[in-house]
Amino acid sequence: MGRVQGKIALITGAASGIGLATAQLLAKEGAKVVLADYNVEGAKAEAENIKALGGEAVGVFLDASKEESIKEAVEFTVSEYGTITILYNNVGLTNLHKDLDVVNIDLDEWDRLMNVNAKSVLLGSRFAIPHMIKAGGGSIINTASMAAFAGDSVRSAYGASKAAVVNLTRYIAAQYGKDKIRCNAVAPGLILTPAAKGNMPPALLAIFEKYNALPYHGEAEDIGNTVLFLASDESKFITGQTIEVEGGHYMANPSIADFQALMAQSK
Ligand SMILES: NC(=O)c1ccc[n+]([C@@H]2O[C@H](COP(=O)([O-])OP(=O)(O)OC[C@H]3O[C@@H](n4cnc5c(N)ncnc54)[C@H](O)[C@@H]3O)[C@@H](O)[C@H]2O)c1
């Protein structure tokens, strides 16, 4: 018996990275999984790979910037598997070139990131909740980010959109708890997805290494395992929470690495 046996999951942004790792874990633990992604070929190919390993999965097109497309992905899930009991709102965008400091940020980019990162969570939930109520309950999980909890030199829209996800998580939890719908979020720190591995210069990785409490980086499965827990009945008394999965990068005094270096010098 799998940990999410018989549950029916829609995962957005599931053709790669965190969404894909989560789809694989949920399928392995007995859920029927819909992989929704802009990259529909990738989503379908990954669904086939899951099926080849004995899981149940199907891929579908999703443009998370469009209300109609989100509605269609939810309806597709229901027509394919009968209902929806797990919704993982995972799609999120970042843009280091246009999402800058408050004076210089491109305002169209602000709107785009708010739409894709925050409004898509609202819309996915809005369309899935009536089905979950009919099914007798469900679990909604959202991907936030540690950027929701700290200021930074750039990425003002990304941080604000992810903070919106954290509080929207509480609102959904408060509004639909009595319908046995739980809503939680996961806030990743740096996660070395294949895309991140390709994009991160070694100097940038070294900064994360210096300030992480743990001596290694996060991987997509670290987030997937957290989502699996939140999707399963093991977390049945947890709602409205955001679990930080970030290697201890943000939990300590930010100057601790510098203090340690100073102490080492004075020995
Ligand atoms: N990787 C990290 O270090 C990290 C850290 C904090 C938060 N996050 C968050 O985790 C989530 C997943 O990130 P990831 O690193 O796995 O990303 P990724 O780039 O590896 O995968 C994102 C997937 O979403 C799809 N996608 C992009 N725009 C879409 C759209 N409009 N509609 C449908 N699909 C779309 C892409 O095709 C891709 O398959 C995001 O919300 C991101 O903000 C990631």
Coordinates of C-alpha atoms and ligand atoms in Angstrom, one line a residue:
M1 CA 0.0 0.0 0.0
G2 CA 1.6 3.3 -1.1
R3 CA 1.6 6.4 1.0
V4 CA -0.8 8.2 -1.4
Q5 CA -2.5 5.1 -2.7
G6 CA -5.6 5.8 -4.8
K7 CA -5.3 9.6 -4.6
I8 CA -5.5 11.6 -7.8
A9 CA -2.9 14.4 -8.3
L10 CA -2.5 17.3 -10.7
I11 CA 1.0 18.7 -10.7
T12 CA 1.8 21.9 -12.6
G13 CA 5.2 22.4 -14.1
A14 CA 5.8 18.7 -14.0
A15 CA 8.0 18.1 -17.1
S16 CA 11.2 18.9 -15.3
G17 CA 12.8 19.9 -12.0
I18 CA 10.8 19.9 -8.7
G19 CA 7.5 19.1 -10.4
L20 CA 8.8 16.1 -12.2
A21 CA 10.6 14.6 -9.1
T22 CA 7.3 15.1 -7.2
A23 CA 5.3 13.4 -9.9
Q24 CA 7.6 10.4 -9.9
L25 CA 7.5 10.1 -6.1
L26 CA 3.7 10.4 -5.9
A27 CA 3.2 7.8 -8.6
K28 CA 5.6 5.5 -6.9
E29 CA 3.5 5.8 -3.7
G30 CA 0.3 4.9 -5.5
A31 CA -1.2 8.2 -6.8
K32 CA -2.6 8.6 -10.3
V33 CA -0.7 11.6 -11.6
V34 CA -1.4 14.2 -14.2
L35 CA 1.7 16.0 -15.3
A36 CA 0.7 19.4 -16.6
D37 CA 3.3 21.6 -18.4
Y38 CA 3.8 24.2 -21.1
N39 CA 6.3 21.7 -22.4
V40 CA 3.6 19.1 -23.3
E41 CA 5.9 16.8 -25.2
G42 CA 8.1 16.6 -22.1
A43 CA 5.1 16.0 -19.8
K44 CA 3.8 13.2 -22.0
A45 CA 7.3 11.6 -22.3
E46 CA 7.8 11.7 -18.5
A47 CA 4.3 10.2 -18.0
E48 CA 5.3 7.3 -20.2
N49 CA 8.4 6.8 -18.2
I50 CA 6.4 6.7 -15.0
K51 CA 4.0 4.1 -16.6
A52 CA 7.0 2.0 -17.7
L53 CA 7.9 1.8 -14.0
G54 CA 4.4 0.6 -13.1
G55 CA 2.8 3.9 -12.1
E56 CA -0.3 5.6 -13.5
A57 CA 0.3 8.9 -15.2
V58 CA -0.7 11.1 -18.1
G59 CA 0.7 14.3 -19.5
V60 CA -1.3 17.4 -20.5
F61 CA -0.7 20.9 -21.9
L62 CA -0.9 23.8 -19.4
D63 CA -0.2 27.5 -19.7
A64 CA -0.2 28.6 -16.1
S65 CA -0.5 32.2 -17.2
K66 CA -4.0 31.6 -18.6
E67 CA -7.1 31.1 -16.6
E68 CA -8.9 28.9 -19.2
S69 CA -5.8 26.6 -19.6
I70 CA -5.7 26.0 -15.8
K71 CA -9.4 25.2 -15.8
E72 CA -8.9 22.8 -18.7
A73 CA -6.1 21.0 -16.8
V74 CA -8.3 20.5 -13.8
E75 CA -11.2 19.3 -15.9
F76 CA -8.8 17.0 -17.8
T77 CA -7.7 15.4 -14.5
V78 CA -11.3 14.9 -13.5
S79 CA -12.4 13.4 -16.8
E80 CA -9.3 11.1 -16.9
Y81 CA -9.4 9.8 -13.3
G82 CA -12.8 10.7 -12.0
T83 CA -11.8 13.5 -9.5
I84 CA -8.9 15.4 -8.1
T85 CA -7.7 15.0 -4.5
I86 CA -4.1 16.4 -4.7
L87 CA -3.3 19.7 -6.4
Y88 CA 0.4 20.7 -6.5
N89 CA 0.6 24.3 -7.7
N90 CA 4.2 24.3 -8.6
V91 CA 4.8 26.5 -11.7
G92 CA 6.9 29.5 -10.9
L93 CA 9.0 31.9 -12.9
T94 CA 12.0 34.1 -12.2
N95 CA 13.9 36.5 -14.4
L96 CA 17.2 37.9 -13.3
H97 CA 17.4 40.4 -16.2
K98 CA 14.1 42.2 -15.8
D99 CA 13.0 41.5 -12.2
L100 CA 15.3 44.0 -10.6
D101 CA 15.3 46.4 -7.6
V102 CA 12.2 48.6 -7.0
V103 CA 13.5 51.6 -9.0
N104 CA 14.5 49.7 -12.0
I105 CA 12.1 46.7 -12.2
D106 CA 10.3 46.2 -15.5
L107 CA 6.7 46.7 -14.6
D108 CA 5.4 44.3 -17.3
E109 CA 7.6 41.7 -15.7
W110 CA 6.1 42.5 -12.2
D111 CA 2.7 41.7 -13.7
R112 CA 3.8 38.6 -15.5
L113 CA 5.4 37.1 -12.3
M114 CA 2.5 38.0 -10.1
N115 CA 0.2 36.4 -12.7
V116 CA 2.1 33.1 -13.1
N117 CA 3.6 32.7 -9.6
A118 CA 0.6 33.9 -7.4
K119 CA -2.6 34.1 -9.5
S120 CA -2.1 30.6 -10.9
V121 CA -2.2 29.2 -7.3
L122 CA -5.5 31.0 -6.8
L123 CA -6.9 29.8 -10.1
G124 CA -5.8 26.1 -9.7
S125 CA -7.3 26.1 -6.3
R126 CA -10.5 27.8 -7.4
F127 CA -11.1 25.2 -10.0
A128 CA -10.0 22.1 -8.0
I129 CA -11.8 22.9 -4.7
P130 CA -15.4 22.2 -5.9
H131 CA -14.2 18.7 -7.0
M132 CA -12.4 18.1 -3.8
I133 CA -15.4 19.0 -1.8
K134 CA -17.5 16.5 -3.8
A135 CA -14.7 13.9 -3.2
G136 CA -14.8 14.5 0.5
G137 CA -11.6 16.4 0.9
G138 CA -8.2 16.9 -0.6
S139 CA -4.7 18.4 -0.2
I140 CA -3.4 21.5 -2.0
I141 CA 0.3 22.1 -1.9
N142 CA 1.9 25.3 -3.3
T143 CA 5.5 26.0 -4.1
A144 CA 6.6 29.2 -2.4
S145 CA 10.3 30.0 -2.0
M146 CA 12.7 31.2 0.7
A147 CA 12.6 34.5 -1.3
A148 CA 9.2 35.0 0.4
F149 CA 10.9 35.6 3.8
A150 CA 13.9 37.8 3.1
G151 CA 14.7 40.9 1.2
D152 CA 17.2 40.8 -1.6
S153 CA 19.1 43.1 -4.0
V154 CA 17.0 42.1 -7.0
R155 CA 14.0 39.9 -7.8
S156 CA 11.5 42.2 -6.1
A157 CA 8.5 40.7 -8.0
Y158 CA 9.6 37.1 -7.4
G159 CA 9.9 37.7 -3.7
A160 CA 6.6 39.5 -3.5
S161 CA 4.8 36.9 -5.6
K162 CA 6.1 34.0 -3.4
A163 CA 5.1 35.9 -0.2
A164 CA 1.6 36.1 -1.7
V165 CA 1.7 32.3 -2.1
V166 CA 2.6 31.9 1.6
N167 CA -0.4 33.9 2.7
L168 CA -2.8 32.6 0.1
T169 CA -1.9 29.2 1.5
R170 CA -3.2 30.3 4.9
Y171 CA -6.4 31.8 3.3
I172 CA -7.2 28.6 1.4
A173 CA -6.6 26.6 4.5
A174 CA -8.8 28.8 6.6
Q175 CA -11.6 28.9 4.1
Y176 CA -11.9 25.2 3.2
G177 CA -10.7 23.4 6.3
K178 CA -14.2 22.4 7.3
D179 CA -14.5 20.7 3.9
K180 CA -11.5 18.6 4.8
I181 CA -9.3 20.4 2.3
R182 CA -5.9 21.1 3.6
C183 CA -3.5 23.6 2.1
N184 CA 0.2 23.9 2.8
A185 CA 3.2 25.2 1.0
V186 CA 6.8 24.2 0.6
A187 CA 9.5 26.9 0.5
P188 CA 12.7 25.7 -1.2
G189 CA 16.1 27.3 -0.9
L190 CA 18.5 26.7 -3.7
I191 CA 17.6 23.4 -5.3
L192 CA 19.9 21.9 -7.9
T193 CA 17.4 21.0 -10.5
P194 CA 18.9 20.1 -13.9
A195 CA 18.1 23.7 -15.1
A196 CA 19.7 25.2 -12.0
K197 CA 22.8 23.0 -12.4
G198 CA 23.3 24.2 -15.9
N199 CA 22.8 27.9 -15.1
M200 CA 24.6 28.4 -11.8
P201 CA 28.2 29.5 -12.1
P202 CA 30.6 27.8 -9.5
A203 CA 31.1 31.2 -7.8
L204 CA 27.4 31.5 -7.1
L205 CA 27.2 27.9 -5.8
A206 CA 30.1 28.7 -3.5
I207 CA 28.1 31.5 -1.8
F208 CA 25.3 29.1 -1.1
E209 CA 27.7 26.5 0.2
K210 CA 29.3 29.1 2.5
Y211 CA 25.9 30.1 4.1
N212 CA 24.1 26.7 4.2
A213 CA 24.2 25.1 7.6
L214 CA 24.4 21.7 5.9
P215 CA 27.4 20.8 3.7
Y216 CA 25.5 20.0 0.6
H217 CA 22.9 21.4 -1.8
G218 CA 19.2 20.6 -2.1
E219 CA 17.9 18.4 -4.8
A220 CA 14.4 18.2 -6.4
E221 CA 13.7 15.0 -4.4
D222 CA 14.1 16.9 -1.2
I223 CA 11.1 19.1 -2.2
G224 CA 9.3 16.1 -3.7
N225 CA 9.5 14.1 -0.4
T226 CA 8.1 17.1 1.5
V227 CA 5.2 17.4 -0.9
L228 CA 4.6 13.7 -0.7
F229 CA 4.3 14.0 3.1
L230 CA 1.9 17.0 2.7
A231 CA -0.2 15.2 0.1
S232 CA -0.5 12.0 2.2
D233 CA -2.7 11.4 5.3
E234 CA 0.5 11.4 7.4
S235 CA 0.1 15.2 7.6
K236 CA -3.7 15.1 8.2
F237 CA -3.6 17.6 11.1
I238 CA -1.3 20.1 9.3
T239 CA -2.8 22.9 7.3
G240 CA -1.9 26.5 6.4
Q241 CA 1.8 25.9 7.0
T242 CA 4.8 26.6 4.8
I243 CA 7.6 24.1 5.3
E244 CA 11.1 25.5 4.7
V245 CA 13.4 23.1 2.9
E246 CA 16.6 25.1 2.5
G247 CA 19.5 23.4 4.2
G248 CA 19.5 25.9 7.1
H249 CA 20.6 28.7 4.7
Y250 CA 18.2 31.3 6.3
M251 CA 17.7 30.0 9.8
A252 CA 20.9 31.4 11.5
N253 CA 22.5 34.8 12.0
P254 CA 23.5 35.7 8.4
S255 CA 27.0 36.7 9.6
I256 CA 27.8 33.4 11.2
A257 CA 30.2 32.2 8.4
D258 CA 32.1 35.5 8.7
F259 CA 32.2 35.2 12.5
Q260 CA 33.6 31.6 12.2
A261 CA 36.3 32.8 9.8
L262 CA 37.3 35.6 12.2
M263 CA 37.4 33.2 15.2
A264 CA 39.6 30.8 13.2
Q265 CA 42.0 33.6 12.3
S266 CA 42.4 34.6 16.0
K267 CA 43.2 31.1 17.2
Ligands
LIG1 N1 15.1 25.4 -8.2 C1 15.2 26.3 -7.1 O1 16.3 26.5 -6.6 C2 13.9 26.9 -6.5 C3 14.1 27.6 -5.3 C4 12.9 28.2 -4.8 C5 11.7 28.0 -5.4 N2 11.6 27.3 -6.6 C6 10.3 27.2 -7.2 O2 10.0 25.8 -7.5 C7 9.1 25.7 -8.6 C8 9.7 24.8 -9.6 O3 11.0 25.3 -10.0 P1 12.0 24.4 -10.8 O4 13.4 24.8 -10.3 O5 11.7 22.9 -10.6 O6 11.8 24.9 -12.2 P2 12.1 24.2 -13.7 O7 12.5 25.4 -14.5 O8 13.1 23.1 -13.5 O9 10.7 23.6 -14.1 C9 9.7 24.4 -14.3 C10 8.6 23.7 -15.2 O10 7.5 24.6 -15.4 C11 7.2 24.7 -16.7 N3 6.6 26.0 -17.0 C12 7.2 27.2 -17.0 N4 6.3 28.1 -17.2 C13 5.1 27.5 -17.4 C14 3.7 28.0 -17.6 N5 3.5 29.3 -17.8 N6 2.8 27.0 -17.7 C15 3.0 25.7 -17.6 N7 4.2 25.2 -17.3 C16 5.3 26.1 -17.2 C17 8.5 24.5 -17.5 O11 8.2 24.0 -18.8 C18 9.2 23.5 -16.6 O12 8.9 22.1 -17.0 C19 8.9 27.2 -9.0 O13 7.7 27.7 -8.5 C20 10.1 27.9 -8.5 O14 9.9 29.3 -8.3 C21 12.7 26.7 -7.1

